[in-house]
mmCIF file with all atom_site columns, C-alpha atoms in Angstrom:
data_model
loop_
_atom_site.group_PDB
_atom_site.id
_atom_site.type_symbol
_atom_site.label_atom_id
_atom_site.label_alt_id
_atom_site.label_comp_id
_atom_site.label_asym_id
_atom_site.label_entity_id
_atom_site.label_seq_id
_atom_site.pdbx_PDB_ins_code
_atom_site.Cartn_x
_atom_site.Cartn_y
_atom_site.Cartn_z
_atom_site.occupancy
_atom_site.B_iso_or_equiv
_atom_site.pdbx_formal_charge
_atom_site.auth_seq_id
_atom_site.auth_comp_id
_atom_site.auth_asym_id
_atom_site.auth_atom_id
_atom_site.pdbx_PDB_model_num
ATOM 1  C CA . LYS A 1 1  ? 41.496 -179.796 100.095 1.00 91.00 ? 283 LYS A CA 1
ATOM 2  C CA . LEU A 1 2  ? 40.194 -183.102 98.745  1.00 94.00 ? 284 LEU A CA 1
ATOM 3  C CA . PHE A 1 3  ? 40.939 -184.874 102.010 1.00 94.00 ? 285 PHE A CA 1
ATOM 4  C CA . LEU A 1 4  ? 39.166 -182.258 104.113 1.00 93.00 ? 286 LEU A CA 1
ATOM 5  C CA . GLU A 1 5  ? 36.163 -182.228 101.795 1.00 95.00 ? 287 GLU A CA 1
ATOM 6  C CA . GLN A 1 6  ? 35.825 -186.002 102.102 1.00 96.00 ? 288 GLN A CA 1
ATOM 7  C CA . TRP A 1 7  ? 36.578 -186.046 105.824 1.00 95.00 ? 289 TRP A CA 1
ATOM 8  C CA . LEU A 1 8  ? 33.822 -183.501 106.421 1.00 94.00 ? 290 LEU A CA 1
ATOM 9  C CA . GLY A 1 9  ? 31.260 -185.630 104.606 1.00 95.00 ? 291 GLY A CA 1
ATOM 10 C CA . GLY A 1 10 ? 31.644 -184.525 101.008 1.00 96.00 ? 292 GLY A CA 1
ATOM 11 C CA . MET A 1 11 ? 32.198 -186.617 97.906  1.00 96.00 ? 293 MET A CA 1
ATOM 12 C CA . PRO A 1 12 ? 34.976 -189.258 98.250  1.00 97.00 ? 294 PRO A CA 1
ATOM 13 C CA . LEU A 1 13 ? 37.150 -187.488 95.663  1.00 96.00 ? 295 LEU A CA 1
ATOM 14 C CA . TYR A 1 14 ? 40.273 -187.945 97.790  1.00 94.00 ? 296 TYR A CA 1
ATOM 15 C CA . SER A 1 15 ? 39.809 -191.719 97.888  1.00 94.00 ? 297 SER A CA 1
ATOM 16 C CA . MET A 1 16 ? 38.988 -191.794 94.181  1.00 95.00 ? 298 MET A CA 1
ATOM 17 C CA . THR A 1 17 ? 42.152 -189.802 93.368  1.00 93.00 ? 299 THR A CA 1
ATOM 18 C CA . VAL A 1 18 ? 44.703 -190.933 95.957  1.00 89.00 ? 300 VAL A CA 1
ATOM 19 C CA . GLY A 1 19 ? 43.248 -194.083 97.502  1.00 89.00 ? 301 GLY A CA 1
ATOM 20 C CA . GLN A 1 20 ? 42.128 -194.749 101.046 1.00 90.00 ? 302 GLN A CA 1
ATOM 21 C CA . PRO A 1 21 ? 43.181 -191.904 103.333 1.00 92.00 ? 303 PRO A CA 1
ATOM 22 C CA . MET A 1 22 ? 45.145 -194.006 105.876 1.00 94.00 ? 304 MET A CA 1
ATOM 23 C CA . LEU A 1 23 ? 45.985 -190.600 107.318 1.00 94.00 ? 305 LEU A CA 1
ATOM 24 C CA . ARG A 1 24 ? 47.882 -191.791 110.377 1.00 96.00 ? 306 ARG A CA 1
ATOM 25 C CA . ARG A 1 25 ? 49.900 -194.324 108.357 1.00 96.00 ? 307 ARG A CA 1
ATOM 26 C CA . ARG A 1 26 ? 50.714 -191.774 105.647 1.00 94.00 ? 308 ARG A CA 1
ATOM 27 C CA . HIS A 1 27 ? 52.224 -189.559 108.335 1.00 96.00 ? 309 HIS A CA 1
ATOM 28 C CA . PHE A 1 28 ? 54.395 -192.235 110.007 1.00 97.00 ? 310 PHE A CA 1
ATOM 29 C CA . PRO A 1 29 ? 57.530 -190.986 108.185 1.00 97.00 ? 311 PRO A CA 1
ATOM 30 C CA . PHE A 1 30 ? 57.113 -187.741 110.128 1.00 97.00 ? 312 PHE A CA 1
ATOM 31 C CA . VAL A 1 31 ? 57.701 -187.681 113.859 1.00 98.00 ? 313 VAL A CA 1
ATOM 32 C CA . ILE A 1 32 ? 54.672 -185.863 115.250 1.00 98.00 ? 314 ILE A CA 1
ATOM 33 C CA . GLY A 1 33 ? 54.690 -184.819 118.876 1.00 98.00 ? 315 GLY A CA 1
ATOM 34 C CA . PRO A 1 34 ? 52.126 -182.880 120.907 1.00 98.00 ? 316 PRO A CA 1
ATOM 35 C CA . GLU A 1 35 ? 53.889 -179.610 120.082 1.00 98.00 ? 317 GLU A CA 1
ATOM 36 C CA . HIS A 1 36 ? 53.545 -180.317 116.348 1.00 98.00 ? 318 HIS A CA 1
ATOM 37 C CA . ALA A 1 37 ? 49.856 -181.136 116.697 1.00 98.00 ? 319 ALA A CA 1
ATOM 38 C CA . ASP A 1 38 ? 49.294 -177.931 118.697 1.00 98.00 ? 320 ASP A CA 1
ATOM 39 C CA . ARG A 1 39 ? 51.125 -175.836 116.105 1.00 98.00 ? 321 ARG A CA 1
ATOM 40 C CA . TRP A 1 40 ? 49.057 -177.372 113.281 1.00 98.00 ? 322 TRP A CA 1
ATOM 41 C CA . LEU A 1 41 ? 45.852 -176.608 115.185 1.00 98.00 ? 323 LEU A CA 1
ATOM 42 C CA . THR A 1 42 ? 47.010 -173.022 115.742 1.00 98.00 ? 324 THR A CA 1
ATOM 43 C CA . HIS A 1 43 ? 47.497 -172.593 111.997 1.00 98.00 ? 325 HIS A CA 1
ATOM 44 C CA . MET A 1 44 ? 44.125 -174.189 111.221 1.00 97.00 ? 326 MET A CA 1
ATOM 45 C CA . ARG A 1 45 ? 42.378 -171.826 113.675 1.00 97.00 ? 327 ARG A CA 1
ATOM 46 C CA . ALA A 1 46 ? 44.152 -168.841 112.129 1.00 97.00 ? 328 ALA A CA 1
ATOM 47 C CA . ALA A 1 47 ? 43.127 -169.986 108.651 1.00 97.00 ? 329 ALA A CA 1
ATOM 48 C CA . PHE A 1 48 ? 39.476 -170.177 109.690 1.00 95.00 ? 330 PHE A CA 1
ATOM 49 C CA . GLU A 1 49 ? 39.662 -166.709 111.234 1.00 96.00 ? 331 GLU A CA 1
ATOM 50 C CA . ALA A 1 50 ? 41.401 -165.239 108.172 1.00 97.00 ? 332 ALA A CA 1
ATOM 51 C CA . SER A 1 51 ? 38.866 -166.825 105.823 1.00 96.00 ? 333 SER A CA 1
ATOM 52 C CA . GLY A 1 52 ? 35.920 -165.224 107.557 1.00 96.00 ? 334 GLY A CA 1
ATOM 53 C CA . ALA A 1 53 ? 34.304 -168.633 108.023 1.00 95.00 ? 335 ALA A CA 1
ATOM 54 C CA . ASN A 1 54 ? 31.137 -168.833 110.073 1.00 97.00 ? 336 ASN A CA 1
ATOM 55 C CA . ALA A 1 55 ? 32.296 -169.006 113.707 1.00 96.00 ? 337 ALA A CA 1
ATOM 56 C CA . ALA A 1 56 ? 29.904 -171.810 114.693 1.00 97.00 ? 338 ALA A CA 1
ATOM 57 C CA . VAL A 1 57 ? 30.914 -173.939 111.714 1.00 96.00 ? 339 VAL A CA 1
ATOM 58 C CA . ALA A 1 58 ? 34.604 -173.246 112.349 1.00 96.00 ? 340 ALA A CA 1
ATOM 59 C CA . ALA A 1 59 ? 34.222 -174.223 116.016 1.00 97.00 ? 341 ALA A CA 1
ATOM 60 C CA . GLU A 1 60 ? 32.542 -177.494 115.070 1.00 96.00 ? 342 GLU A CA 1
ATOM 61 C CA . ILE A 1 61 ? 35.265 -178.342 112.564 1.00 97.00 ? 343 ILE A CA 1
ATOM 62 C CA . MET A 1 62 ? 37.993 -177.355 115.033 1.00 97.00 ? 344 MET A CA 1
ATOM 63 C CA . GLN A 1 63 ? 36.508 -179.718 117.603 1.00 97.00 ? 345 GLN A CA 1
ATOM 64 C CA . ARG A 1 64 ? 36.894 -182.560 115.113 1.00 96.00 ? 346 ARG A CA 1
ATOM 65 C CA . LEU A 1 65 ? 40.383 -181.378 114.154 1.00 97.00 ? 347 LEU A CA 1
ATOM 66 C CA . ASP A 1 66 ? 41.426 -181.394 117.828 1.00 98.00 ? 348 ASP A CA 1
ATOM 67 C CA . ALA A 1 67 ? 40.634 -185.113 117.991 1.00 97.00 ? 349 ALA A CA 1
ATOM 68 C CA . LEU A 1 68 ? 42.360 -185.733 114.668 1.00 97.00 ? 350 LEU A CA 1
ATOM 69 C CA . ALA A 1 69 ? 45.512 -183.908 115.767 1.00 98.00 ? 351 ALA A CA 1
ATOM 70 C CA . ALA A 1 70 ? 45.683 -185.996 118.942 1.00 98.00 ? 352 ALA A CA 1
ATOM 71 C CA . HIS A 1 71 ? 45.252 -189.167 116.869 1.00 97.00 ? 353 HIS A CA 1
ATOM 72 C CA . MET A 1 72 ? 48.183 -188.193 114.635 1.00 98.00 ? 354 MET A CA 1
ATOM 73 C CA . ILE A 1 73 ? 50.731 -187.957 117.474 1.00 98.00 ? 355 ILE A CA 1
ATOM 74 C CA . ASN A 1 74 ? 53.272 -190.725 116.906 1.00 98.00 ? 356 ASN A CA 1
ATOM 75 C CA . ALA A 1 75 ? 56.552 -189.488 118.402 1.00 98.00 ? 357 ALA A CA 1
ATOM 76 C CA . SER A 1 76 ? 56.760 -192.203 121.041 1.00 97.00 ? 358 SER A CA 1
ATOM 77 C CA . ASP A 1 77 ? 55.206 -194.958 118.909 1.00 97.00 ? 359 ASP A CA 1
ATOM 78 C CA . ASP A 1 78 ? 57.197 -197.771 117.337 1.00 97.00 ? 360 ASP A CA 1
ATOM 79 C CA . VAL A 1 79 ? 55.869 -197.309 113.791 1.00 97.00 ? 361 VAL A CA 1
ATOM 80 C CA . PRO A 1 80 ? 57.390 -197.789 110.333 1.00 96.00 ? 362 PRO A CA 1
ATOM 81 C CA . ARG A 1 81 ? 59.027 -194.507 109.309 1.00 97.00 ? 363 ARG A CA 1
ATOM 82 C CA . ASP A 1 82 ? 59.332 -195.365 105.630 1.00 96.00 ? 364 ASP A CA 1
ATOM 83 C CA . PRO A 1 83 ? 56.873 -193.690 103.238 1.00 94.00 ? 365 PRO A CA 1
ATOM 84 C CA . LEU A 1 84 ? 54.130 -195.755 101.655 1.00 90.00 ? 366 LEU A CA 1
ATOM 85 C CA . PRO A 1 85 ? 54.875 -196.916 98.125  1.00 89.00 ? 367 PRO A CA 1
ATOM 86 C CA . PRO A 1 86 ? 53.366 -194.792 95.331  1.00 83.00 ? 368 PRO A CA 1
ATOM 87 C CA . GLY A 1 87 ? 49.753 -195.588 94.636  1.00 78.00 ? 369 GLY A CA 1
ATOM 88 C CA . MET A 1 88 ? 48.927 -196.676 98.188  1.00 81.00 ? 370 MET A CA 1
#
């Protein structure tokens, strides 16, 4: 919740609590392929529908999430798979 609030332009509470998002790096320990990104987007769309969110707002956020999901794909990348140390 804190990450999404910050990512959508809200207060930087995520950064104040956890540190810089480094979202892609934080997910390197997990192999993420296109099928994983698509599944995540499917669940996010379903969550918006179930919440009764304004359709125009949901569509705008989903457009941004589509780009984010594509950015997170790392299955064929040579990246460190070890988790970041605590506090990073």
